[in-house]
Coordinates of C-alpha atoms in Angstrom, one line a residue:
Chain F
X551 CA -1.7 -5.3 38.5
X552 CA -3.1 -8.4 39.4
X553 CA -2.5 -11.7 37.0
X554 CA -5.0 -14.6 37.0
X555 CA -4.8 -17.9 35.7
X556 CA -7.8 -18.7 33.9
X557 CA -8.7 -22.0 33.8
X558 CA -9.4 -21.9 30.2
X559 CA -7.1 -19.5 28.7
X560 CA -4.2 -19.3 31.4
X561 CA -2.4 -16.5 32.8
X562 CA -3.9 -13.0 31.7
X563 CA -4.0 -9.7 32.9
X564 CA -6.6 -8.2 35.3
X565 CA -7.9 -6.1 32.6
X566 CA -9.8 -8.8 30.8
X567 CA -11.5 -10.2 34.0
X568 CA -14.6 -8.8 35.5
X569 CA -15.1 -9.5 39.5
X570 CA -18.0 -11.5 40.3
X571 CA -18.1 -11.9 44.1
X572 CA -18.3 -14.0 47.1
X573 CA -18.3 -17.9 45.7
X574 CA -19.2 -19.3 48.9
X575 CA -23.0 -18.1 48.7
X576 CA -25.4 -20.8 47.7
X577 CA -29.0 -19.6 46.4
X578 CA -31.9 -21.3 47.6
X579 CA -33.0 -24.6 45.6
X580 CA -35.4 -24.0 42.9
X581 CA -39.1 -25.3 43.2
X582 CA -39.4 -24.9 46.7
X583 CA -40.8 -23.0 49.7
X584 CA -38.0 -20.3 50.5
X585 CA -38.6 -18.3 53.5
X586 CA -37.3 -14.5 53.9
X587 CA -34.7 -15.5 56.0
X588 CA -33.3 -17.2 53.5
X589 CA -33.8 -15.2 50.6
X590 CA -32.1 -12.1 53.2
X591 CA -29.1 -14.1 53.7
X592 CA -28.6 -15.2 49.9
X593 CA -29.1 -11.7 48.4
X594 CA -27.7 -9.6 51.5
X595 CA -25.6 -11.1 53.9
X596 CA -21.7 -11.6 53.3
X597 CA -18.5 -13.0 55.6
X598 CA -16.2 -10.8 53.6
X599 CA -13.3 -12.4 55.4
X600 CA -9.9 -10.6 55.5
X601 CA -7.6 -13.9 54.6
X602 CA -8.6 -16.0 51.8
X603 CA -11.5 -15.4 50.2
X604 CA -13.2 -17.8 47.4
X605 CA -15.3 -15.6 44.9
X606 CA -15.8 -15.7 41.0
X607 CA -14.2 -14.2 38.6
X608 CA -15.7 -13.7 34.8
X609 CA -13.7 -13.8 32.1
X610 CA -15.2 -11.0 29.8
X611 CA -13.0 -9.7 27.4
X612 CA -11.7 -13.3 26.5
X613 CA -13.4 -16.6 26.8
X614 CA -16.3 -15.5 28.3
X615 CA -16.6 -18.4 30.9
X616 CA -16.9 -18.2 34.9
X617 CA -14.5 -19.4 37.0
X618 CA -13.6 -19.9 40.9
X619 CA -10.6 -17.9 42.2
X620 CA -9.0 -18.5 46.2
X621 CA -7.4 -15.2 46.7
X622 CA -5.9 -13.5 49.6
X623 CA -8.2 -10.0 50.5
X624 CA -4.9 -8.6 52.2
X625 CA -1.7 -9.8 50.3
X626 CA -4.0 -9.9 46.5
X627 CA -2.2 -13.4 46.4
X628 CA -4.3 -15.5 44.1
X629 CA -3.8 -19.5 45.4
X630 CA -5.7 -21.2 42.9
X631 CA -8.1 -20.9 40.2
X632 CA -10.5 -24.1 39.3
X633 CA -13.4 -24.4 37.1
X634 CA -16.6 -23.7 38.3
X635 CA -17.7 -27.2 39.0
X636 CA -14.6 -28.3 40.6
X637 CA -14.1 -27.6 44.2
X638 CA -11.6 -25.3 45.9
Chain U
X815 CA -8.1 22.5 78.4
X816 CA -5.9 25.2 77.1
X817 CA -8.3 27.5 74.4
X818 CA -6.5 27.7 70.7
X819 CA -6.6 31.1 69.5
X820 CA -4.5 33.7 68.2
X821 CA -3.5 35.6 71.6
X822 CA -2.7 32.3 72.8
X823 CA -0.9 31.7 69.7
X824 CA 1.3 35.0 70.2
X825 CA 2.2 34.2 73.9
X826 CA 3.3 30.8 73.2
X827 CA 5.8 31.6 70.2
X828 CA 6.9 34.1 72.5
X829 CA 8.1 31.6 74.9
X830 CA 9.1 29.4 72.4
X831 CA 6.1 27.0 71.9
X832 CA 7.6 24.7 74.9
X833 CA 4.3 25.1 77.1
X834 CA 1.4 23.6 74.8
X835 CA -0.6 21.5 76.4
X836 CA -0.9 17.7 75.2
X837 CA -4.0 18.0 72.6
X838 CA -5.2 14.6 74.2
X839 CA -4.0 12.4 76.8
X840 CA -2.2 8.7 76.7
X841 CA -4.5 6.6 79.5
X842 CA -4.6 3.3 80.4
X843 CA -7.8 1.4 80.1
X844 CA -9.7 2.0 83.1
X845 CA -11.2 -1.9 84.5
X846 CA -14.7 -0.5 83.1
X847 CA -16.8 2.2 81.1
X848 CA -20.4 3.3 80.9
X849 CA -19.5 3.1 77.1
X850 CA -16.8 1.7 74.6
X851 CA -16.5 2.9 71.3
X852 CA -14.3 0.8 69.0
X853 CA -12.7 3.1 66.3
X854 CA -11.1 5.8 67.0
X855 CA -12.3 7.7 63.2
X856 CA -13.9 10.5 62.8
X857 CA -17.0 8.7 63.8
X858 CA -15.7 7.4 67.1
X859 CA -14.5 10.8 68.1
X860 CA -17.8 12.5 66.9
X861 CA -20.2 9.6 68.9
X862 CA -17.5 10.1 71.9
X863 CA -17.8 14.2 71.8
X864 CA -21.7 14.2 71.2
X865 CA -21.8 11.2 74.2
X866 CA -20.5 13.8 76.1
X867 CA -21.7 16.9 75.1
X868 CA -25.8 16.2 74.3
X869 CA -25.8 13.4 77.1
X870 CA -23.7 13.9 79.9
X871 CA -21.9 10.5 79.4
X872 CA -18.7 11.2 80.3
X873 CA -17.3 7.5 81.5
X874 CA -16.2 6.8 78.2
X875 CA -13.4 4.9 75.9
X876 CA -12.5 5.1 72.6
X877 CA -10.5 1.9 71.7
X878 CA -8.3 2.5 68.5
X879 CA -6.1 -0.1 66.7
X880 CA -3.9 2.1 65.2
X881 CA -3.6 5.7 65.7
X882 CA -6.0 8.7 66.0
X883 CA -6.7 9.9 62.3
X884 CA -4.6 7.0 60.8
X885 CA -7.9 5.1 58.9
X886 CA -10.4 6.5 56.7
X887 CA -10.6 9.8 58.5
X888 CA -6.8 10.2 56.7
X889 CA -7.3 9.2 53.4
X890 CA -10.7 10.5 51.9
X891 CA -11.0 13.1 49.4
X892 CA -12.2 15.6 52.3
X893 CA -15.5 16.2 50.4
X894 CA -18.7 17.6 52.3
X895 CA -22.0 17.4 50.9
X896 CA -25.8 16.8 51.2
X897 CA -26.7 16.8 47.5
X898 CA -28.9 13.5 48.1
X899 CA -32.5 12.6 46.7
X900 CA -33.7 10.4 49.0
X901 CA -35.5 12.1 51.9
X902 CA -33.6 9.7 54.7
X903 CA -30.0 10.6 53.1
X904 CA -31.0 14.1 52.6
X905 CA -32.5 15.5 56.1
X906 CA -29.7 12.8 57.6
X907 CA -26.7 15.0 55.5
X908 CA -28.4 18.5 55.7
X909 CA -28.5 18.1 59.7
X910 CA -24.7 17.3 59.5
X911 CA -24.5 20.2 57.2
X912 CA -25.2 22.8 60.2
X913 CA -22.5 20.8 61.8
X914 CA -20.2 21.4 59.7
X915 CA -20.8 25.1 59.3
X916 CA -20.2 25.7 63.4
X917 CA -17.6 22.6 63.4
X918 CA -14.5 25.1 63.7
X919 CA -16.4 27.3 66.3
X920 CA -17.4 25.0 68.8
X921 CA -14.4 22.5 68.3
X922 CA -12.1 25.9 68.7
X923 CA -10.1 23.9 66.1
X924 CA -9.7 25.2 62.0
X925 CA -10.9 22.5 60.4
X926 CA -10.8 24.5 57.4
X927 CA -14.5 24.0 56.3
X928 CA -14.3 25.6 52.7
X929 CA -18.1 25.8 51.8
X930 CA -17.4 26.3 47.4
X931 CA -19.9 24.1 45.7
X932 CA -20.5 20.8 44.1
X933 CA -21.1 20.3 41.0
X934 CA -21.8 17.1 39.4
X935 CA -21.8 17.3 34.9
X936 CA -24.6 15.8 33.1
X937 CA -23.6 14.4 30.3
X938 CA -27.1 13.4 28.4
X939 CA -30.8 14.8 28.6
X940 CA -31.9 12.4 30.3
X941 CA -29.4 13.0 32.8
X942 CA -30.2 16.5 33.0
X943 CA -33.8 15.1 33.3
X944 CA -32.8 13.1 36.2
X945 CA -30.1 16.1 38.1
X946 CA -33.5 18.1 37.5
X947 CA -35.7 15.5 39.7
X948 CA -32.8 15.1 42.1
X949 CA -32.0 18.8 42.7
X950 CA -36.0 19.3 43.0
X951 CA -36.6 16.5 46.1
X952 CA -32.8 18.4 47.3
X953 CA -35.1 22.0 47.5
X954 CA -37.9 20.0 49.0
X955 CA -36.0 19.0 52.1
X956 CA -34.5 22.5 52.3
X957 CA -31.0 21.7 51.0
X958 CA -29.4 24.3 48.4
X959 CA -29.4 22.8 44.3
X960 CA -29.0 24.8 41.2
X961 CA -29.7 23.4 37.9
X962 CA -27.1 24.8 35.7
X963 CA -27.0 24.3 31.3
X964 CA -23.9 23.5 29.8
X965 CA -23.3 27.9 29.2
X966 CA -23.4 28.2 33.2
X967 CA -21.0 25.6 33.5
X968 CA -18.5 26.7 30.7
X969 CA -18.6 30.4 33.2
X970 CA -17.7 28.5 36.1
X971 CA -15.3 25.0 35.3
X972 CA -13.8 27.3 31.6
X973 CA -10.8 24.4 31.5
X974 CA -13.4 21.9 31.0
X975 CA -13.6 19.8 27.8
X976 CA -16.3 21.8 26.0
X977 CA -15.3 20.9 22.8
X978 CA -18.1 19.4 20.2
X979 CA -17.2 16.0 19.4
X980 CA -16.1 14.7 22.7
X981 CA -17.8 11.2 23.8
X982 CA -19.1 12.6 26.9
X983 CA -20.3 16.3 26.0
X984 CA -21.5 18.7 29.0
X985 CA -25.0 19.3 28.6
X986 CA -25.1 21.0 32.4
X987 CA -24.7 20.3 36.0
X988 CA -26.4 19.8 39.3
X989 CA -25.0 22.2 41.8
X990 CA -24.9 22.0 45.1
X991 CA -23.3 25.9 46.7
X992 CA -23.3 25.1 50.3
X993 CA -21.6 21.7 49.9
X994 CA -17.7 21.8 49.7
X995 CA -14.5 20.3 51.6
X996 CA -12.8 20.5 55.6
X997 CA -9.5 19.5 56.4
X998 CA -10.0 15.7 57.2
X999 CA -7.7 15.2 60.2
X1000 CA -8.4 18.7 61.5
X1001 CA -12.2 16.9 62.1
X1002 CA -10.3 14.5 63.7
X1003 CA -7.9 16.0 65.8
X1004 CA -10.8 18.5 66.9
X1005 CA -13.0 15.7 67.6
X1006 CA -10.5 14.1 70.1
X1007 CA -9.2 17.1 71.7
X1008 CA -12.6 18.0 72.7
X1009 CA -13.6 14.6 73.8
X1010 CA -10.5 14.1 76.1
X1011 CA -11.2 17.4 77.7
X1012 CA -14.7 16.0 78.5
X1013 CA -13.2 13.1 79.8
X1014 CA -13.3 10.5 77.5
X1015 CA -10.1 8.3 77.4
X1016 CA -8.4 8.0 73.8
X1017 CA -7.0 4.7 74.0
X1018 CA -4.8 4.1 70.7
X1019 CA -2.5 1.0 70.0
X1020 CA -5.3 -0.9 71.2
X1021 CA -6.9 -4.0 68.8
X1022 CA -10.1 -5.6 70.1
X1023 CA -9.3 -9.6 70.1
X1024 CA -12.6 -10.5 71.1
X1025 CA -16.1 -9.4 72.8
X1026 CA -18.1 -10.9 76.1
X1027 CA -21.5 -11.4 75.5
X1028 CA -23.7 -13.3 78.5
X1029 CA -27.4 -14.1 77.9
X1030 CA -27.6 -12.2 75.0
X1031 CA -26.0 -9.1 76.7
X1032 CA -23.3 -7.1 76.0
X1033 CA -20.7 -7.2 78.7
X1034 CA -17.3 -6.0 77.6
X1035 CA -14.2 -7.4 75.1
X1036 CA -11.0 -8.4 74.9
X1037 CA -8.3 -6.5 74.1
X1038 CA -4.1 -6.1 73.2
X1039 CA -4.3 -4.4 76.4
X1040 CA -6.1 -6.4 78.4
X1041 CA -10.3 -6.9 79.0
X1042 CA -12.4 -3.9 79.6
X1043 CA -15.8 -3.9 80.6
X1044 CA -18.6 -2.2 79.6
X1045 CA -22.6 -1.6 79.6
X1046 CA -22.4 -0.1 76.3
X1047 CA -20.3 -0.8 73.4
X1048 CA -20.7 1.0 69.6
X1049 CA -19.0 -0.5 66.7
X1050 CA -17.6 2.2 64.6
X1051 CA -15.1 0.4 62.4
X1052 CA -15.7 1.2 58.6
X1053 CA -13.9 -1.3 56.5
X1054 CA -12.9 -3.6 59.6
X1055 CA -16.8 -4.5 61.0
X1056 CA -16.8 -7.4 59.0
X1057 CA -13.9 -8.8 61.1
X1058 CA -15.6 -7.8 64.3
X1059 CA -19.0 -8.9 63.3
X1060 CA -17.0 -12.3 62.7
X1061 CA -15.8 -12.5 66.4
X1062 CA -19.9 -11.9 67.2
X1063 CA -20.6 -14.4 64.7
X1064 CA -22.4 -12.3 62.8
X1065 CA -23.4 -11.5 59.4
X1066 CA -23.9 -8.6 57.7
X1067 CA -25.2 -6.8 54.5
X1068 CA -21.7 -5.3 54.0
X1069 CA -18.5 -6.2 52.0
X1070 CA -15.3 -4.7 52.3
X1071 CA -13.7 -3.1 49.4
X1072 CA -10.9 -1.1 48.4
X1073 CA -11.1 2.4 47.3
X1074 CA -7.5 4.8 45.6
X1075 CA -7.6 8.0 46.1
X1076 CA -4.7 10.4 44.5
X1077 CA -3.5 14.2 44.3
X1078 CA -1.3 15.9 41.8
X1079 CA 1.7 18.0 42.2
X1080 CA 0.3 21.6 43.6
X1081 CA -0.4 24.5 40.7
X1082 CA -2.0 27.6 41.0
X1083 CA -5.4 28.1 41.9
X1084 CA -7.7 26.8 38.6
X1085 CA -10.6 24.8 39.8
X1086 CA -12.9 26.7 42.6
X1087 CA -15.4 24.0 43.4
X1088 CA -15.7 20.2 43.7
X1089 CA -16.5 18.7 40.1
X1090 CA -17.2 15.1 39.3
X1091 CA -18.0 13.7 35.9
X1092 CA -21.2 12.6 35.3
X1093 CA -20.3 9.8 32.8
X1094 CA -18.3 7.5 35.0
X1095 CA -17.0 7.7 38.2
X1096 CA -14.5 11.1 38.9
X1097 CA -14.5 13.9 41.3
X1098 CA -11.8 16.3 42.0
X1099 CA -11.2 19.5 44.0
X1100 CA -8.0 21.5 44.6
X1101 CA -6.9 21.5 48.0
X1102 CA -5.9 25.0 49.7
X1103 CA -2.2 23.4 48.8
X1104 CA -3.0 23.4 45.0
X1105 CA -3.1 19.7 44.8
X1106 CA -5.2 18.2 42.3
X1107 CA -7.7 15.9 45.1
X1108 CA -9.0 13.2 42.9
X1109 CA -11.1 9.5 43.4
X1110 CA -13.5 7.6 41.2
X1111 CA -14.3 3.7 41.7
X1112 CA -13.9 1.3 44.1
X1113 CA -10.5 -1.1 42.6
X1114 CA -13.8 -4.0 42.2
X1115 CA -12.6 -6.6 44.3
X1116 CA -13.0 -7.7 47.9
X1117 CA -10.1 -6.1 49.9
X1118 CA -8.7 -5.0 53.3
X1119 CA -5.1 -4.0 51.7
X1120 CA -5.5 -0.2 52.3
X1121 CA -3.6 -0.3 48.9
X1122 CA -4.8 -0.5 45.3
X1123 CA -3.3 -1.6 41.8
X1124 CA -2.9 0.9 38.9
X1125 CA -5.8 -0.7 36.2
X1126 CA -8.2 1.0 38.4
X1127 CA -6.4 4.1 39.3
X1128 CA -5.5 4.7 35.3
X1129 CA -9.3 3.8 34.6
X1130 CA -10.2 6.8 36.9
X1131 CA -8.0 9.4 35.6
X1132 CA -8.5 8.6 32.2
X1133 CA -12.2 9.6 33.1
X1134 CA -10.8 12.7 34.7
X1135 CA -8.7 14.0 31.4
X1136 CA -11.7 13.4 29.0
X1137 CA -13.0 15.9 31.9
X1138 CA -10.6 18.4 32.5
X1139 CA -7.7 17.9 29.6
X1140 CA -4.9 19.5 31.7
X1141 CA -4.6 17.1 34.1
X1142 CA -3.0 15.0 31.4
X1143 CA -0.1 17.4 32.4
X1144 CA 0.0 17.1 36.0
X1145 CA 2.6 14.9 37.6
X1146 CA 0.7 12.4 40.5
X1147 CA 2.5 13.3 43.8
X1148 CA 1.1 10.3 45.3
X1149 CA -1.8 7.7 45.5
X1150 CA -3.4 6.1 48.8
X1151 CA -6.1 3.0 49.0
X1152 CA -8.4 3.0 52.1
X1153 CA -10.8 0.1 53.1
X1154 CA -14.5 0.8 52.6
X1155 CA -17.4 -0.4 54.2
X1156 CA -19.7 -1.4 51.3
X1157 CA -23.2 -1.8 52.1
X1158 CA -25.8 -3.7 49.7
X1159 CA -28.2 -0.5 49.4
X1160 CA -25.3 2.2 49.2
X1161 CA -26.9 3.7 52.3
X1162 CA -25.0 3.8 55.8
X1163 CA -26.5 1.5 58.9
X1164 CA -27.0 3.2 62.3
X1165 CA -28.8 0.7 64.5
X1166 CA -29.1 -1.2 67.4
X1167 CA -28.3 -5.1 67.4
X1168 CA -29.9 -8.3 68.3
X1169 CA -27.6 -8.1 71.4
X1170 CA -28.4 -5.9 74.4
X1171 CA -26.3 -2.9 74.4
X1172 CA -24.0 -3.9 71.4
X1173 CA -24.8 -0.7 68.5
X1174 CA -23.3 -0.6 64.8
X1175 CA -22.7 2.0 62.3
X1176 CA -21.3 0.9 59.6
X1177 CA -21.8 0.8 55.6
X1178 CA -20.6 4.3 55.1
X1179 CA -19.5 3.4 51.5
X1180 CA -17.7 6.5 49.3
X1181 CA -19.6 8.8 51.9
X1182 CA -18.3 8.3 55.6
X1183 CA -16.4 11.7 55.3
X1184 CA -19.1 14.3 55.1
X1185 CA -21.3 12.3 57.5
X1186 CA -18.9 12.1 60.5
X1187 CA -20.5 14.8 62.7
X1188 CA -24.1 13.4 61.8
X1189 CA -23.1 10.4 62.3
X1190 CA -21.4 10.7 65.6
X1191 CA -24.1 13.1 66.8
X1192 CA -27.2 10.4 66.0
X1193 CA -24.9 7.1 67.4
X1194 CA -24.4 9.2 70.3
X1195 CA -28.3 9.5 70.4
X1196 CA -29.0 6.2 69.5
X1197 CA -26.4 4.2 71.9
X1198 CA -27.4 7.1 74.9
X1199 CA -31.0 6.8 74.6
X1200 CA -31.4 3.1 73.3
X1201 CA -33.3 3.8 70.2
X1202 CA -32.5 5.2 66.9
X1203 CA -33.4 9.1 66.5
X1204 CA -35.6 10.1 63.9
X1205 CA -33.0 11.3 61.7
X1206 CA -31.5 7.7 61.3
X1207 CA -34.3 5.6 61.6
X1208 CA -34.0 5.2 58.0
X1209 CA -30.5 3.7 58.7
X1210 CA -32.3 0.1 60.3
X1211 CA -30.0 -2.9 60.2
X1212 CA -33.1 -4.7 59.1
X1213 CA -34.2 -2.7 56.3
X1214 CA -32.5 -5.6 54.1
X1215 CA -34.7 -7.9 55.0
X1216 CA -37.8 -5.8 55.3
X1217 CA -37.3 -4.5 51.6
X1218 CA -37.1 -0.9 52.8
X1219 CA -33.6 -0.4 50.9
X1220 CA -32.4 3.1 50.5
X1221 CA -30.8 2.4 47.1
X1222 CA -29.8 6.1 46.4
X1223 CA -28.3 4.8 43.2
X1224 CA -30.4 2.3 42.5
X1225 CA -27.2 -0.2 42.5
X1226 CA -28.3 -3.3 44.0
X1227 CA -25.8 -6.0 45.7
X1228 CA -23.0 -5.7 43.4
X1229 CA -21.3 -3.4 45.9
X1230 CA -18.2 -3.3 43.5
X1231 CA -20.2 -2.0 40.4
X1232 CA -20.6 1.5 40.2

């Protein structure tokens, strides 16, 4: 069972969170010419480190917000947690 | 190499088993191969025997981190299948199909292949609607599918929940009769034995650190035991290609994830065929043990632990009781994670790469099991010939972004939603 800190709430059980994925991928800027390269590597390509990995995490069955996590993809060890504007 | 059968079996107990033959040898990396594979799983040592066999290319090495049999090849479910609706995944899995059927024979190893049917429930009409369409394009490419209504099932599964007010009623099944399960390491074991008797060196305990790559060219890579060289090299690496593509500073469309598996203390003989519940994500079969086999979802997060956490694992099973109430009575005998190579279609890759002589497979998903003699017999093809054979020209690394996804499931990139 893993236990995450969200930012909002605090510490909760895995249950209530929903995963949301690598946090490191940026989507290309709105209102502007975006070339299938780029939309390739936004929608398909991934690092999917083994170490620490930054993804989002969505608290469903509580507050409902998103959030940042930095957590280990061998040990589970979660680092940090941080709001979704605040950098990691 | 010595011939496994049963007169061979007689005169060796009569001398007290002392003079069997190693079933594969120990080597030290030779300075340089025609062809490397990386992974020694059951698709390694499939692409290593078909190397040999179909193509004369014998100057081969398998490099393995860990052991022969140790990875994913050790801890799936051991379920075979072709029950796909897609004409790529279907004529890809019905080839491995006849594989599997002459697998023991012309590996002169028992890997147990237990041909007893597949059946997934339908839960809904419009899931019936849709096990209809899917068994349909299944008869189309020539693979076996029955349509069966919730009275056919209730004759074959009895023990199932057919009771009237369940959440998730049967209303029938898709079934699959010449799909079914093998012994997973016997694949293996066979696999190797045959290879190293072709000549093939099995080199285990051996991690790749790093790769050579001149001008765009393959040349060779680094590893615990020193740098090999090569003309050829095929990544076969399931849940670990991520970490390779890294050293090749690649990307690709492929997470990895973690995925439990469990089995049940052994009871007598109630379940005859492989069943997985329609409304979720279940299946079960009873090994030739009387274990309870049983898997369902991936544990949803990015992963390489080879172990999982019990939310998901008590997620799964509660799926599996609304199915078949007496497993509620079963004791677990013990539960197992493997790492999965997640692809963003849900469809395998098979492929050459942008560097010379440098060939993936990869993105295997829930489904590397059943495809390891197809697979190894079309990388074999592909890596010997240059070029992708017809059967897994589907499997393009580039499909992504050409847009011609095989999204079986219609899942999109959320690898870890199923």
């Amino acid at each position: 069972m893993l236990y995450i800190k969200c930012p909002y709430c605090g510490m909760r059980s895995q249950n209530e969170f929903a995963y949301g994925g690598d946090a490191t991928v940026k989507r290309p800027e709105l209102n502007k010419e975006v070339s299938d390269k780029e939309w390739d590597t936004f929608v398909y390509l991934r690092k999917s480190p083994r170490g620490k990995h930054l993804e989002l995490w969505h608290h469903v069955s509580g507050c409902r917000q998103w959030f940042k996590a930095q957590r280990d993809t061998v040990t589970h060890e979660i680092f940090k947690t941080a709001e979704i504007k605040e950098d990691i | 190499m010595q011939k496994y059968s049963v007169f061979n079996l007689i005169k060796n107990a009569l001398k007290g088993h002392k003079d069997w033959e190693v079933a594969w040898k120990d080597p030290t990396p030779k300075a340089e191969y025609d062809v490397i594979i990386i992974g020694g799983g059951g698709h390694g040592l499939a692409t290593a025997y078909y190397l040999a066999k179909e193509h004369n290319i014998t100057n081969v090495a398998i490099v393995e981190k860990g052991w022969i049999g140790g990875g994913n090849v050790g801890r799936n479910t051991t379920i075979v299948r072709s029950n796909y609706m897609h004409d790529e995944n279907g004529l890809f899995s019905e080839f491995g199909m006849d594989l599997w059927r002459n697998m023991s024979q012309e590996l002169n190893f028992n890997v147990m292949f237990s041909p007893r049917g597949i059946i997934n429930l339908a839960h809904s009409d419009a899931q019936m609607n849709a096990f209809s369409r899917r068994g349909n394009s299944m008869r189309l490419n020539g693979i076996d599918a029955v349509l069966l209504g919730r009275e056919e099932v209730r004759t074959l599964i009895p023990m199932a929940d057919f009771s009237e007010n369940v959440r998730f009623p049967i209303f029938g099944g898709l079934m699959q009769p010449s799909a079914g399960t093998a012994r997973h390491d016997g694949v293996a074991w066979g696999y190797a034995r045959q290879a190293d008797s072709m000549g093939v060196d099995i080199i285990q305990h051996c991690e790749v650190t790093g790769f050579d790559v001149d001008n765009g060219k393959i040349k060779g890579i680094q590893t615990s035991k020193g740098n090999i060289k090569a003309k050829k090299i095929g990544l076969c690496v399931a849940g670990s290609t991520n970490i390779l593509a890294e050293m090749l500073n690649m990307k690709l469309p492929v997470e990895t994830h973690l995925l439990q598996a469990c089995v049940s203390e052994p009871i007598k003989p109630i379940l005859d065929h492989v069943v997985t519940f329609g409304a979720g994500h279940f299946y079960v079969s009873q090994s030739d043990k009387g274990e309870m086999v049983m898997g369902g979802d991936l544990d949803g997060y990015n992963s390489y632990a080879q172990r999982g956490n019990l939310p998901t694992l008590q997620h799964v099973l509660t799926e599996g009781i609304a199915m078949l109430p007496f497993l509620s009575k079963l004791k677990m005998l013990r539960t197992w994670g493997g790492i999965m190579d997640m692809s963003m279609d849900g469809s395998p890759i098979i492929d050459k790469t942008h560097i010379e002589g440098l060939y993936l497979n990869c993105g295997w998903c829930y489904g590397g099991f059943k495809a390891t003699p197809a697979s190894g017999w079309t990388f074999a093809h592909t890596i010997a010939q240059d070029k992708p054979h017809e059967l897994n020209a589907g499997y393009s690394l580039n499909r992504f972004s050409t847009g011609h996804l095989l999204d079986e499931k219609g899942l999109g990139t959320k690898t870890w939603i199923s």
